[in-house]
C-alpha positions as a printed Julia matrix, in Angstrom:
47×3 Matrix{Float64}:
 -10.21   1.83  -20.46
  -8.68   1.34  -17.03
  -6.37   4.04  -15.73
  -3.93   3.39  -12.91
  -1.31   5.25  -10.95
   0.9    2.2   -11.4
   1.76   0.6   -14.74
   1.36  -2.95  -13.41
   0.28  -4.91  -10.35
   3.96  -5.55   -9.59
   4.62  -1.8    -9.6
   1.66  -1.36   -7.26
   3.08  -3.93   -4.83
   6.65  -2.51   -4.82
   6.12   0.2    -2.15
   4.46  -2.36    0.12
   7.49  -4.65   -0.13
  10.19  -1.96    0.08
  12.71  -1.03    2.77
  10.54   1.68    4.33
   7.57  -0.68    4.67
   9.82  -3.36    6.18
  11.23  -0.87    8.72
   7.72   0.24    9.67
   6.52  -3.33   10.07
   9.5   -4.11   12.31
   8.17  -1.42   14.67
   4.46  -1.93   14.0
   3.69  -3.0    17.55
   4.92   0.3    18.97
   3.69   2.53   16.11
   0.15   1.25   15.52
  -2.71   0.56   17.9
  -4.11  -2.22   15.67
  -2.68  -4.67   13.12
  -2.16  -3.18    9.69
  -4.86  -3.29    7.08
  -3.94  -2.48    3.5
  -6.87  -1.84    1.2
  -6.24  -1.67   -2.52
  -8.57   0.82   -4.12
  -9.64   1.35   -7.7
 -10.38   4.91   -8.77
 -13.57   4.83  -10.77
 -13.62   8.48  -11.78
 -11.56  11.63  -11.42
 -12.45  15.22  -12.03
């Protein structure tokens, strides 16, 4: 059984496509030293 913080892949993508993410990306050149890298992780176990 797979457990996820988000109910669906679309729900997982929503924060990455939202207003806050867009505002950050508009200023990415001045906020980040390198281009963004978003890594999707799968939690295999939790205690």
